[in-house]
mmCIF file of C-alpha atoms and ligand atoms in Angstrom:
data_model
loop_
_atom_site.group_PDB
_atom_site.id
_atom_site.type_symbol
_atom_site.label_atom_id
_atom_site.label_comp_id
_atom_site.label_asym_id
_atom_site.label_seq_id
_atom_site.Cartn_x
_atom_site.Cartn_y
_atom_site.Cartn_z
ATOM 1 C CA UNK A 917 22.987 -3.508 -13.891
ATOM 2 C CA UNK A 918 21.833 -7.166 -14.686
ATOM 3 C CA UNK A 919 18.201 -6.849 -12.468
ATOM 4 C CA UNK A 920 16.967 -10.023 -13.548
ATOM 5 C CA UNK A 921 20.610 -11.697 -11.779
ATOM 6 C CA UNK A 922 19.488 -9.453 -8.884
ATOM 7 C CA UNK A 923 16.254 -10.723 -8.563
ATOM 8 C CA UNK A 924 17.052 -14.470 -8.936
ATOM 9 C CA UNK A 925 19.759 -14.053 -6.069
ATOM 10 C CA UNK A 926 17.727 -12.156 -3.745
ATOM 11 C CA UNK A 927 15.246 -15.262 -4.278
ATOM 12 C CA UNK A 928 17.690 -18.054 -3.851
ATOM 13 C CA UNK A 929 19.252 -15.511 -0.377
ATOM 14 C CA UNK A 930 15.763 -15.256 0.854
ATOM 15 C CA UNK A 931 14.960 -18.914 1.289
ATOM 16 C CA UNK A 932 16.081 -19.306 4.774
ATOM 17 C CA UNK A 933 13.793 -16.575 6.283
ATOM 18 C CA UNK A 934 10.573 -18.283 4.799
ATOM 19 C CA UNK A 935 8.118 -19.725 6.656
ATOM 20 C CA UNK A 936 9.416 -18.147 9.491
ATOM 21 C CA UNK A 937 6.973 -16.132 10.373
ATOM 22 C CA UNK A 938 3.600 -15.746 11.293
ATOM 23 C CA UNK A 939 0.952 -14.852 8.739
ATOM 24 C CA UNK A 940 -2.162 -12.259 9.617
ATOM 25 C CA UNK A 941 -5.128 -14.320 11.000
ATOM 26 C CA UNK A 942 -6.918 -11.281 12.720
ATOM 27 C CA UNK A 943 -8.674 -11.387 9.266
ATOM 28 C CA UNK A 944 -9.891 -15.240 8.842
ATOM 29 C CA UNK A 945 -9.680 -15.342 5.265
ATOM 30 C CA UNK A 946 -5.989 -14.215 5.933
ATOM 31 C CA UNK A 947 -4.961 -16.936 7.545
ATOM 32 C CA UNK A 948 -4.870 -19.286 4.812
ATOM 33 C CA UNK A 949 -1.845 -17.715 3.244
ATOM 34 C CA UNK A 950 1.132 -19.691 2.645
ATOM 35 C CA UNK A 951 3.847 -17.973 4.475
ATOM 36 C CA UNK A 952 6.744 -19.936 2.430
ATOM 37 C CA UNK A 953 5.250 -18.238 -0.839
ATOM 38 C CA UNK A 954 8.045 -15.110 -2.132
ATOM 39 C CA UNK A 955 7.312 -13.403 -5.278
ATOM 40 C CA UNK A 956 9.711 -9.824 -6.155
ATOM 41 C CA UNK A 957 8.801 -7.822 -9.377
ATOM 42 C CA UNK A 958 10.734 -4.823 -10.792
ATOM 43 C CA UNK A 959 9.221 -1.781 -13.522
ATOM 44 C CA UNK A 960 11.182 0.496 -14.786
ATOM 45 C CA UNK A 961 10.140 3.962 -16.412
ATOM 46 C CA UNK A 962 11.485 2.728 -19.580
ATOM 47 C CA UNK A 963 9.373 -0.529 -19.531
ATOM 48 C CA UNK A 964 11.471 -3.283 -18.666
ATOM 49 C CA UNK A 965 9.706 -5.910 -16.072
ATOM 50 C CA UNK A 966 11.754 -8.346 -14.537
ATOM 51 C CA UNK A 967 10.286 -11.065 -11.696
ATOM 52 C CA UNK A 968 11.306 -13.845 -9.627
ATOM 53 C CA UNK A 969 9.563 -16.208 -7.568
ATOM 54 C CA UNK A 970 5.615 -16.277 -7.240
ATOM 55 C CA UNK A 971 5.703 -13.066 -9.172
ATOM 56 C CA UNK A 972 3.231 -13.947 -10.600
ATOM 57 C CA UNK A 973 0.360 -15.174 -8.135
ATOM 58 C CA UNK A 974 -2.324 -13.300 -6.664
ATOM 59 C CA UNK A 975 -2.228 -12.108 -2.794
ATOM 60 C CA UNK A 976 -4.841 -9.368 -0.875
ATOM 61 C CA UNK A 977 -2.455 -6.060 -1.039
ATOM 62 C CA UNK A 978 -4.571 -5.154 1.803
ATOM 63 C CA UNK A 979 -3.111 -1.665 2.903
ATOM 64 C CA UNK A 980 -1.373 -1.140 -0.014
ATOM 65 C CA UNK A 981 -4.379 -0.072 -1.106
ATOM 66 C CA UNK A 982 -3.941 3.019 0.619
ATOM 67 C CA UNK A 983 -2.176 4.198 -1.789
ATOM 68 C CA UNK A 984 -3.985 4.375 -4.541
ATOM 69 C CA UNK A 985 -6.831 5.643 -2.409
ATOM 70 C CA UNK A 986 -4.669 8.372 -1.521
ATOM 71 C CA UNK A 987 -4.182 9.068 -5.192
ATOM 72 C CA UNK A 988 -8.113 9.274 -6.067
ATOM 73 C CA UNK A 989 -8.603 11.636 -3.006
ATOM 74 C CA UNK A 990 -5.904 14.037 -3.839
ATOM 75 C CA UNK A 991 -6.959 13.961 -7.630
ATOM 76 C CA UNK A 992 -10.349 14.329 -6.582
ATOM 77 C CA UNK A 993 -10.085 16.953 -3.689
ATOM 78 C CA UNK A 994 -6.226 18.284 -3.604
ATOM 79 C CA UNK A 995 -4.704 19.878 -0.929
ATOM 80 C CA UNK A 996 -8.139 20.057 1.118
ATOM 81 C CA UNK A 997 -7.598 16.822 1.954
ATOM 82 C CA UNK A 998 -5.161 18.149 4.560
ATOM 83 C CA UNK A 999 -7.415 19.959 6.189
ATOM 84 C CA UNK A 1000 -9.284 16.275 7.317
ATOM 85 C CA UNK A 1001 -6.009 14.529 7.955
ATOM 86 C CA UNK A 1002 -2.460 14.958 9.125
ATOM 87 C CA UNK A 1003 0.651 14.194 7.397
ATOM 88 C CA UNK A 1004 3.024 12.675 9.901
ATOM 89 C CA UNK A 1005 4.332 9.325 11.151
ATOM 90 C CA UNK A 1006 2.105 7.988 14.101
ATOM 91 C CA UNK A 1007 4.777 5.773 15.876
ATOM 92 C CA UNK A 1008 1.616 3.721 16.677
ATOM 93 C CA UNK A 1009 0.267 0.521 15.115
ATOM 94 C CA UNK A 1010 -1.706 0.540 12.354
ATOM 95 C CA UNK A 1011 -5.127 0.052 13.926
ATOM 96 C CA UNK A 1012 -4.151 2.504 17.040
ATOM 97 C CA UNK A 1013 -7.550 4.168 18.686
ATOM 98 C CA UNK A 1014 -5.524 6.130 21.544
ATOM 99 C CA UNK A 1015 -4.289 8.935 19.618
ATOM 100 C CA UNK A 1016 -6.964 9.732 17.817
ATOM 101 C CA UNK A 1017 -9.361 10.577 20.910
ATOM 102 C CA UNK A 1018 -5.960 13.080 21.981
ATOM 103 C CA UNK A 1019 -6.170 14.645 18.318
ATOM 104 C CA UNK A 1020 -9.527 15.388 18.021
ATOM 105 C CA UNK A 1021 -10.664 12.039 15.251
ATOM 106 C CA UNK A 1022 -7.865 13.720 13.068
ATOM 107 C CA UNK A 1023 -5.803 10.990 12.180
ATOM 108 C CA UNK A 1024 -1.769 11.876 12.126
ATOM 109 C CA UNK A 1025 -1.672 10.294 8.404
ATOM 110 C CA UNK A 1026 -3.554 8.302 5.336
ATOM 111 C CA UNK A 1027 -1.783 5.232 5.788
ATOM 112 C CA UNK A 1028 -2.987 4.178 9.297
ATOM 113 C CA UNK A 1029 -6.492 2.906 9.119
ATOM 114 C CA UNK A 1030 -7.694 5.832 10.288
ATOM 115 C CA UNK A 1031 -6.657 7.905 7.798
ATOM 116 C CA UNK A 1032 -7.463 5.685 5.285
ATOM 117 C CA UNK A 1033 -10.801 5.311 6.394
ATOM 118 C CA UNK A 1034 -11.198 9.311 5.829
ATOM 119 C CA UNK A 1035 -9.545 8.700 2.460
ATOM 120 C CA UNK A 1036 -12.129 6.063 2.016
ATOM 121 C CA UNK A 1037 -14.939 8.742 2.602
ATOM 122 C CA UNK A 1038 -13.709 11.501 0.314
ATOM 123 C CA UNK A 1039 -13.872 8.648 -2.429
ATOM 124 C CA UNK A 1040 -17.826 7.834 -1.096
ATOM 125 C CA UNK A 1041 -18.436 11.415 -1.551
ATOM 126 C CA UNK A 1042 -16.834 11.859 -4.957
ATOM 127 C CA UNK A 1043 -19.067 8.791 -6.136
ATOM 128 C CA UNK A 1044 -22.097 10.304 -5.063
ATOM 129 C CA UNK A 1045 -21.530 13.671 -6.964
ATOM 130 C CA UNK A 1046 -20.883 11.536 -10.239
ATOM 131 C CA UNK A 1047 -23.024 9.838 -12.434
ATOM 132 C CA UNK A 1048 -21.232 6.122 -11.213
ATOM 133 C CA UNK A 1049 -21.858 5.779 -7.390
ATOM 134 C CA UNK A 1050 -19.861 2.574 -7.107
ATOM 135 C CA UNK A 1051 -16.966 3.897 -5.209
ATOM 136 C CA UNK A 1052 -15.212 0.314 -4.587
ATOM 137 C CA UNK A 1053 -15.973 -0.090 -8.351
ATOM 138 C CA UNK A 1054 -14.451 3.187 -8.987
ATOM 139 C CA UNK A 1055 -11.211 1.959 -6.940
ATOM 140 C CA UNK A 1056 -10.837 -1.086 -8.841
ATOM 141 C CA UNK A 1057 -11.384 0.524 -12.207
ATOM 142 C CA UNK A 1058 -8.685 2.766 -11.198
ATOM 143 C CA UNK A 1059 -5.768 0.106 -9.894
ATOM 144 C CA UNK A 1060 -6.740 -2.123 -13.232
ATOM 145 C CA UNK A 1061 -6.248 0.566 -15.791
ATOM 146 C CA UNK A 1062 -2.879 1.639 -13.867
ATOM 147 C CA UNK A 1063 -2.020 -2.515 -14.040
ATOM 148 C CA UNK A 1064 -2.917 -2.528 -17.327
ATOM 149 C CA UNK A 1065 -4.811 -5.908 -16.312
ATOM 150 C CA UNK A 1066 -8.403 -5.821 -16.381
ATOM 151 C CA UNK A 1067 -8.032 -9.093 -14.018
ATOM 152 C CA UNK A 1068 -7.024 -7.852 -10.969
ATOM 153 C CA UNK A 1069 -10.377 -8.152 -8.955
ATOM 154 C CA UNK A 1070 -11.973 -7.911 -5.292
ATOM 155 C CA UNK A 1071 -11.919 -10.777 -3.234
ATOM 156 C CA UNK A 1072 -15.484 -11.088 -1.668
ATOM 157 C CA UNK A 1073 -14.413 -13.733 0.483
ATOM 158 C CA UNK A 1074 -11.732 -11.491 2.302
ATOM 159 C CA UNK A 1075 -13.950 -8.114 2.232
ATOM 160 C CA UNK A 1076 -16.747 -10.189 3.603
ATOM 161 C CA UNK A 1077 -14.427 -11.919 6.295
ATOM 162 C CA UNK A 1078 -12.963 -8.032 7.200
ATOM 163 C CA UNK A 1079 -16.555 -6.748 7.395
ATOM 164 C CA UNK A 1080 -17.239 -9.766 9.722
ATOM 165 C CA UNK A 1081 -14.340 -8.745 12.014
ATOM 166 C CA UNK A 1082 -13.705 -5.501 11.674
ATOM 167 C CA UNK A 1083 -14.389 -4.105 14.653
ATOM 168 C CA UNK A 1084 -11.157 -1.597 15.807
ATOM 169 C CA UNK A 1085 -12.216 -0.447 12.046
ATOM 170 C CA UNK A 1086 -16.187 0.004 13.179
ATOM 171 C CA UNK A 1087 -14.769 1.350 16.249
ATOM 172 C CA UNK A 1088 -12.625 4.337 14.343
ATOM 173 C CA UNK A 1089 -15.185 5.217 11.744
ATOM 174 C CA UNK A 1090 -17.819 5.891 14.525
ATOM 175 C CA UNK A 1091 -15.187 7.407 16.444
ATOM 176 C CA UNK A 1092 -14.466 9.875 13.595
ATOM 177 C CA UNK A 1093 -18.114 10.572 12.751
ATOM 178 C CA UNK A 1094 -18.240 11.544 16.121
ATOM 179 C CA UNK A 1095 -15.871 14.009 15.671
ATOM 180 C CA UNK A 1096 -17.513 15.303 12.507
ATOM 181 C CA UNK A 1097 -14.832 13.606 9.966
ATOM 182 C CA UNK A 1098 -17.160 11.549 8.164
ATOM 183 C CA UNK A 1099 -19.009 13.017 5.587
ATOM 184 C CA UNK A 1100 -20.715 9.502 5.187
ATOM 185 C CA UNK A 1101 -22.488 6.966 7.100
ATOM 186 C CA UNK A 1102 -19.631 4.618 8.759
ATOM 187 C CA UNK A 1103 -20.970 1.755 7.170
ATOM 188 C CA UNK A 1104 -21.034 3.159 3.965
ATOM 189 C CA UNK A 1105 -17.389 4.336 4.304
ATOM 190 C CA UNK A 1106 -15.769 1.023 5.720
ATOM 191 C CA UNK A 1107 -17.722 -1.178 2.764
ATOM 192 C CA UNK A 1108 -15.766 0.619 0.548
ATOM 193 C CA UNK A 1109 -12.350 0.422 2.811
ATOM 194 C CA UNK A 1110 -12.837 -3.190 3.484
ATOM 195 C CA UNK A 1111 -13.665 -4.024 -0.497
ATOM 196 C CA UNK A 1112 -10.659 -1.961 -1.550
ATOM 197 C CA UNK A 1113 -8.622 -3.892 1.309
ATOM 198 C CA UNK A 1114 -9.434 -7.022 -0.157
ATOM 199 C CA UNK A 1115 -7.916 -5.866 -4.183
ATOM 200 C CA UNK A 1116 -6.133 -8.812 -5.369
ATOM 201 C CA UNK A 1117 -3.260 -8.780 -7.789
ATOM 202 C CA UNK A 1118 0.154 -9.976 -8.179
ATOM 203 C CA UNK A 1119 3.557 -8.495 -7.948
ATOM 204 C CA UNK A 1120 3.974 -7.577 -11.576
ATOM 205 C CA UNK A 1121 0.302 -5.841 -11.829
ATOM 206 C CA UNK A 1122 1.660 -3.997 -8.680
ATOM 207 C CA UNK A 1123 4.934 -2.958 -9.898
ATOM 208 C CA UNK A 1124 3.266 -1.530 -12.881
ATOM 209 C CA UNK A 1125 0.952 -0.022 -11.229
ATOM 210 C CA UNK A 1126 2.756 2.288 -9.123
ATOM 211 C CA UNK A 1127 5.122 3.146 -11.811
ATOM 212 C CA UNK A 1128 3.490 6.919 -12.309
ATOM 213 C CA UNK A 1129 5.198 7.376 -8.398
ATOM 214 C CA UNK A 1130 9.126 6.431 -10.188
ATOM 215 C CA UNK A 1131 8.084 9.048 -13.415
ATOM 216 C CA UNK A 1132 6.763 12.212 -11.120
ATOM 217 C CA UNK A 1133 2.898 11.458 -11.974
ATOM 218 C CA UNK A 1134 3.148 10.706 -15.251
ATOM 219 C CA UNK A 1135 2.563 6.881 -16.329
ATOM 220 C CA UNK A 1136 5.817 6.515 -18.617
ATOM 221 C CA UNK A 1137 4.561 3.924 -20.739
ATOM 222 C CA UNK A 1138 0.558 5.482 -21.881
ATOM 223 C CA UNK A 1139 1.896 8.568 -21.344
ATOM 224 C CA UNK A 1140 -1.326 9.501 -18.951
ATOM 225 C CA UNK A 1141 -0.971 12.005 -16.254
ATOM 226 C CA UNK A 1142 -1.896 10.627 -12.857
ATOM 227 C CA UNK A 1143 -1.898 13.057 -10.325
ATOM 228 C CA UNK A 1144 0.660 16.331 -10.637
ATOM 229 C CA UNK A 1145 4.274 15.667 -10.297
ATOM 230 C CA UNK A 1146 4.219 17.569 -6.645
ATOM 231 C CA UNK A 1147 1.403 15.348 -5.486
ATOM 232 C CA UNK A 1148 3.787 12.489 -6.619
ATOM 233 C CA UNK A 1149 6.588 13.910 -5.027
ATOM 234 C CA UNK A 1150 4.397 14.035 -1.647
ATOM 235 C CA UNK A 1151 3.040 10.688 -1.631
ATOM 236 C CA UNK A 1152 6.374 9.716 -1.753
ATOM 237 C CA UNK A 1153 7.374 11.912 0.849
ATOM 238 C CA UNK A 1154 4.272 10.217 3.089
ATOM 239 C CA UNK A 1155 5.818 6.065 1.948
ATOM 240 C CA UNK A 1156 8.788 7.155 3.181
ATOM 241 C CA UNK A 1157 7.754 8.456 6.416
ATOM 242 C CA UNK A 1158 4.065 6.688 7.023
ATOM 243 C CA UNK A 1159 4.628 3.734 4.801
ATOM 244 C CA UNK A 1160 5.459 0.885 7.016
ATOM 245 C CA UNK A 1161 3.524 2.524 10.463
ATOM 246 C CA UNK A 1162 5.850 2.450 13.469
ATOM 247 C CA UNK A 1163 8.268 0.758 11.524
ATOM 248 C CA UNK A 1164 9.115 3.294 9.395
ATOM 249 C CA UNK A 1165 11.730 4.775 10.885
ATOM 250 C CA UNK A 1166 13.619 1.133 10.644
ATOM 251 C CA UNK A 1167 12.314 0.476 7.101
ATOM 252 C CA UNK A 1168 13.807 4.185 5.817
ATOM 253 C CA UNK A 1169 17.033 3.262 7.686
ATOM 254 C CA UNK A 1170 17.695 -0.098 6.098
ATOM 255 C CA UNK A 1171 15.806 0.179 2.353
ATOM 256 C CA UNK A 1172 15.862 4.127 2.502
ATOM 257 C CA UNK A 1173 13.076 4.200 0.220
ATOM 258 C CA UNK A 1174 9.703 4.900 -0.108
ATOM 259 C CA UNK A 1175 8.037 2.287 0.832
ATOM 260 C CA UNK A 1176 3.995 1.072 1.131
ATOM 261 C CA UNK A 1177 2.908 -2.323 2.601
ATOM 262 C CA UNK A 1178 0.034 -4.523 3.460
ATOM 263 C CA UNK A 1179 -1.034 -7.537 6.033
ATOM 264 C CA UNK A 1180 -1.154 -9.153 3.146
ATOM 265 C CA UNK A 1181 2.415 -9.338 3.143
ATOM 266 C CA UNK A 1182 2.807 -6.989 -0.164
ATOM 267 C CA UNK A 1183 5.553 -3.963 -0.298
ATOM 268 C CA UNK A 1184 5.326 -1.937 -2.954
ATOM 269 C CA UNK A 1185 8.842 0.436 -2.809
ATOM 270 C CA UNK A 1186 9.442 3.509 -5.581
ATOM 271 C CA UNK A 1187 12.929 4.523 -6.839
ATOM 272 C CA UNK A 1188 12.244 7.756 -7.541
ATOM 273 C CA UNK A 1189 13.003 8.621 -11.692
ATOM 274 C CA UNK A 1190 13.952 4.484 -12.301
ATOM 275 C CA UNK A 1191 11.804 2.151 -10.990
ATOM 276 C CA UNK A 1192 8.981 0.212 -8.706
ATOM 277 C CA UNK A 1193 10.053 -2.862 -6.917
ATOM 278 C CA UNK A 1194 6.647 -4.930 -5.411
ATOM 279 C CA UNK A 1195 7.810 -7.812 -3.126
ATOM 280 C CA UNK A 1196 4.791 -10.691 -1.890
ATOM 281 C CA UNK A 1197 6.176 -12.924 1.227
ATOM 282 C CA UNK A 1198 2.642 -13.473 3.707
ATOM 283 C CA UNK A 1199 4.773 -13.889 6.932
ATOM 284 C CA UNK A 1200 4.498 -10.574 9.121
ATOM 285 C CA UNK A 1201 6.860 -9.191 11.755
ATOM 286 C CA UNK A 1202 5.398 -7.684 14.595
ATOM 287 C CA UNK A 1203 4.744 -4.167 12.960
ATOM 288 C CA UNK A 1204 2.070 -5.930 10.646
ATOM 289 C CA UNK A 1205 4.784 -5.672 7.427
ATOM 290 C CA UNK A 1206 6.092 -8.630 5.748
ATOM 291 C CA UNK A 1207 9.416 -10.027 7.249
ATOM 292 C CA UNK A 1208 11.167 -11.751 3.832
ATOM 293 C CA UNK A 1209 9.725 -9.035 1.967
ATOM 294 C CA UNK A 1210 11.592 -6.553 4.236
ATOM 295 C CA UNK A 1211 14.905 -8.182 4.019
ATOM 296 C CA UNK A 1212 14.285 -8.756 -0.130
ATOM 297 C CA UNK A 1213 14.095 -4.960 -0.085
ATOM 298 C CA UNK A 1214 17.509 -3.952 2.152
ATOM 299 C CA UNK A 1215 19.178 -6.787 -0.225
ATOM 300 C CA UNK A 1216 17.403 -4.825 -3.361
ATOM 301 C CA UNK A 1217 19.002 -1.611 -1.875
ATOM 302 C CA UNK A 1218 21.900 -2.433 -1.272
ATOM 303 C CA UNK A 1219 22.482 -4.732 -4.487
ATOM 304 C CA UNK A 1220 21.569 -1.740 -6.414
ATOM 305 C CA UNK A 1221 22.339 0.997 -4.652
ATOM 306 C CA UNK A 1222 19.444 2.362 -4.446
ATOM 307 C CA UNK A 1223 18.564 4.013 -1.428
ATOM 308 C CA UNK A 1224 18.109 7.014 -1.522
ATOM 309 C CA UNK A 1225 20.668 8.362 1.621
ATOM 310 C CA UNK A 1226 23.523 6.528 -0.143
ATOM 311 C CA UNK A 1227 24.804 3.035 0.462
ATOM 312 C CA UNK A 1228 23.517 0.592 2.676
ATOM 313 C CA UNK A 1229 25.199 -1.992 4.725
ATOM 314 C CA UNK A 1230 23.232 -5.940 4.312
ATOM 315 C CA UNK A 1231 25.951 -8.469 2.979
ATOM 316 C CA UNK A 1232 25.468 -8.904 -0.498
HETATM 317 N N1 LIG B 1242 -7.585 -4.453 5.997
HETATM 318 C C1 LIG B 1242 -6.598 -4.338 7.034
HETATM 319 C C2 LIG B 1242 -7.181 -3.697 8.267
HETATM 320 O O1 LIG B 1242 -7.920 -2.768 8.151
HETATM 321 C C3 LIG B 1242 -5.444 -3.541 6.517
HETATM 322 C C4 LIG B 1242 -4.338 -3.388 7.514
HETATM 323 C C5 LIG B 1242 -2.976 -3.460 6.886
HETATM 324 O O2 LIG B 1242 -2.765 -3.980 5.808
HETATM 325 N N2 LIG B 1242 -2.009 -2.984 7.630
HETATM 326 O O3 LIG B 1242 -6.931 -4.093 9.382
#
């Protein structure tokens, strides 16, 4: 399969749905994104990298960064972690307080803010044990060495305009702490979520550094274990269901894929045993997940067959 051909049509067949729609502005610094900006990068376990478009510019992956948070905590505290958070779709949005008041400050998964926020404190905790209590540092160590680009880097700007506006986030930590699922102070816990929040990298850096998720936990090309192939195989498991919040019921039934994205408008999508496929389009449907980047991917899936329930339909 020519995936460089794929890429470069998927960017000329994207064109008409840029600009299109709105970017995220409930974070300030957000707003300034371009939303006629489209970047698409494929890894593949045997090291190929292909790109197209603004591959290769920076954007905020924003909730993406839940799953490498989810990585740390599972490496850190395995299956315990269940016992602080569920592992099912919400069918809310991502900043939802209702359910979480009906399930005891248990949040249904680790990719709603919720969750992530308890993610967020199992890191906090985990830096305080160790000699290097920098837990944001620790985070951005982490997603640099799995880049293999010691530039990807926190935004200030964006973690200080989050921390400015955060408040359904201030509202859910206190909430949880409430409920005894803190270990932390709240403040503590959502300096770290909002720094890793505002990671900023580029689609290539993010292609590459999922890739451990395509090779069952393993990074294919140092060779490193990650996490253990089953935790791989579950995170997956969680993309595919938790991935895109109450949209991921439509995002499995067009790209059929795992599948993690961000309000910065970044998907990162894993094809399990081949490849990682990280989009970048800042326009947002009204789930909060990028709308180009959405239709890049069901054109990916269907161009190369890839999801994982067989063939999909999207003209191609
Ligand atoms: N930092 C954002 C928030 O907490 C992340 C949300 C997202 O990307 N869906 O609101």
């Amino acid at each position: 399969m020519d995936l460089k051909k794929v890429l470069n049509d998927i960017v000329h067949e994207i064109k008409p749905e840029l600009g299109v729609a709105k970017v995220a502005d409930y974070i300030p610094a957000l707003a300034k994104a371009d939303s006629h900006k489209f970047g698409i990068a494929v890894t593949t376990v045997i090291g190929e990298t292909f790109q197209a478009g603004d591959a290769k510019v920076p954007f905020s992956i924003q909730s993406v960064s839940k799953l490498f948070t989810l990585t740390l905590a599972l490496r850190e505290v395995g299956d315990g972690l269940w016992k602080r958070l569920g592992r099912e779709p919400s069918g809310n949005p991502f900043n939802s307080l209702v359910q979480l008041e009906r399930e005891n400050g248990v949040p249904r998964n680790p990719f709603i803010n919720a969750g992530a926020i308890v993610v967020a404190d199992v890191i906090v905790s985990a830096a305080k044990r160790s000699r290097h209590d920098d837990p944001a540092g620790n985070i951005l160590q982490f997603v640099q060495t799995l880049a293999d680009d010691p530039k990807v880097r926190i935004d200030r700007i964006i973690a200080k305009s989050e921390a400015d506006t955060g408040y359904r986030n201030v509202a859910l930590a206190n909430f949880m702490k409430s409920f005894g699922n803190l270990e932390n102070e709240p403040e503590a816990v959502l300096e770290t979520y909002f720094k890793q929040c505002a990671i900023e990298m580029n689609c290539v850096d993010l292609s590459r550094a999922a890739l451990y998720l395509a090779n069952f936990g393993r990074d294919p090309l140092t060779g490193d274990r990650i996490v253990k192939s089953e935790q791989a195989t579950r995170i997956n498991a969680i993309m595919m269901t938790c991935g895109h919040y109450d949209a991921s019921g439509e995002f499995a039934f067009k790209v059929g894929l795992p599948g993690k994205s961000g309000v910065g408008g970044g998907i990162i999508v894993v094809v399990p045993g081949k490849m990682t496929v990280a989009v970048w389009s800042p326009g947002l449907n009204k789930q909060g997940n990028s709308h180009a980047g959405t239709i890049a991917l069901e054109l990916f899936a269907a161009k190369t067959k890839s999801s994982l329930f067989g063939t999909t339909g999207r003209k191609h």
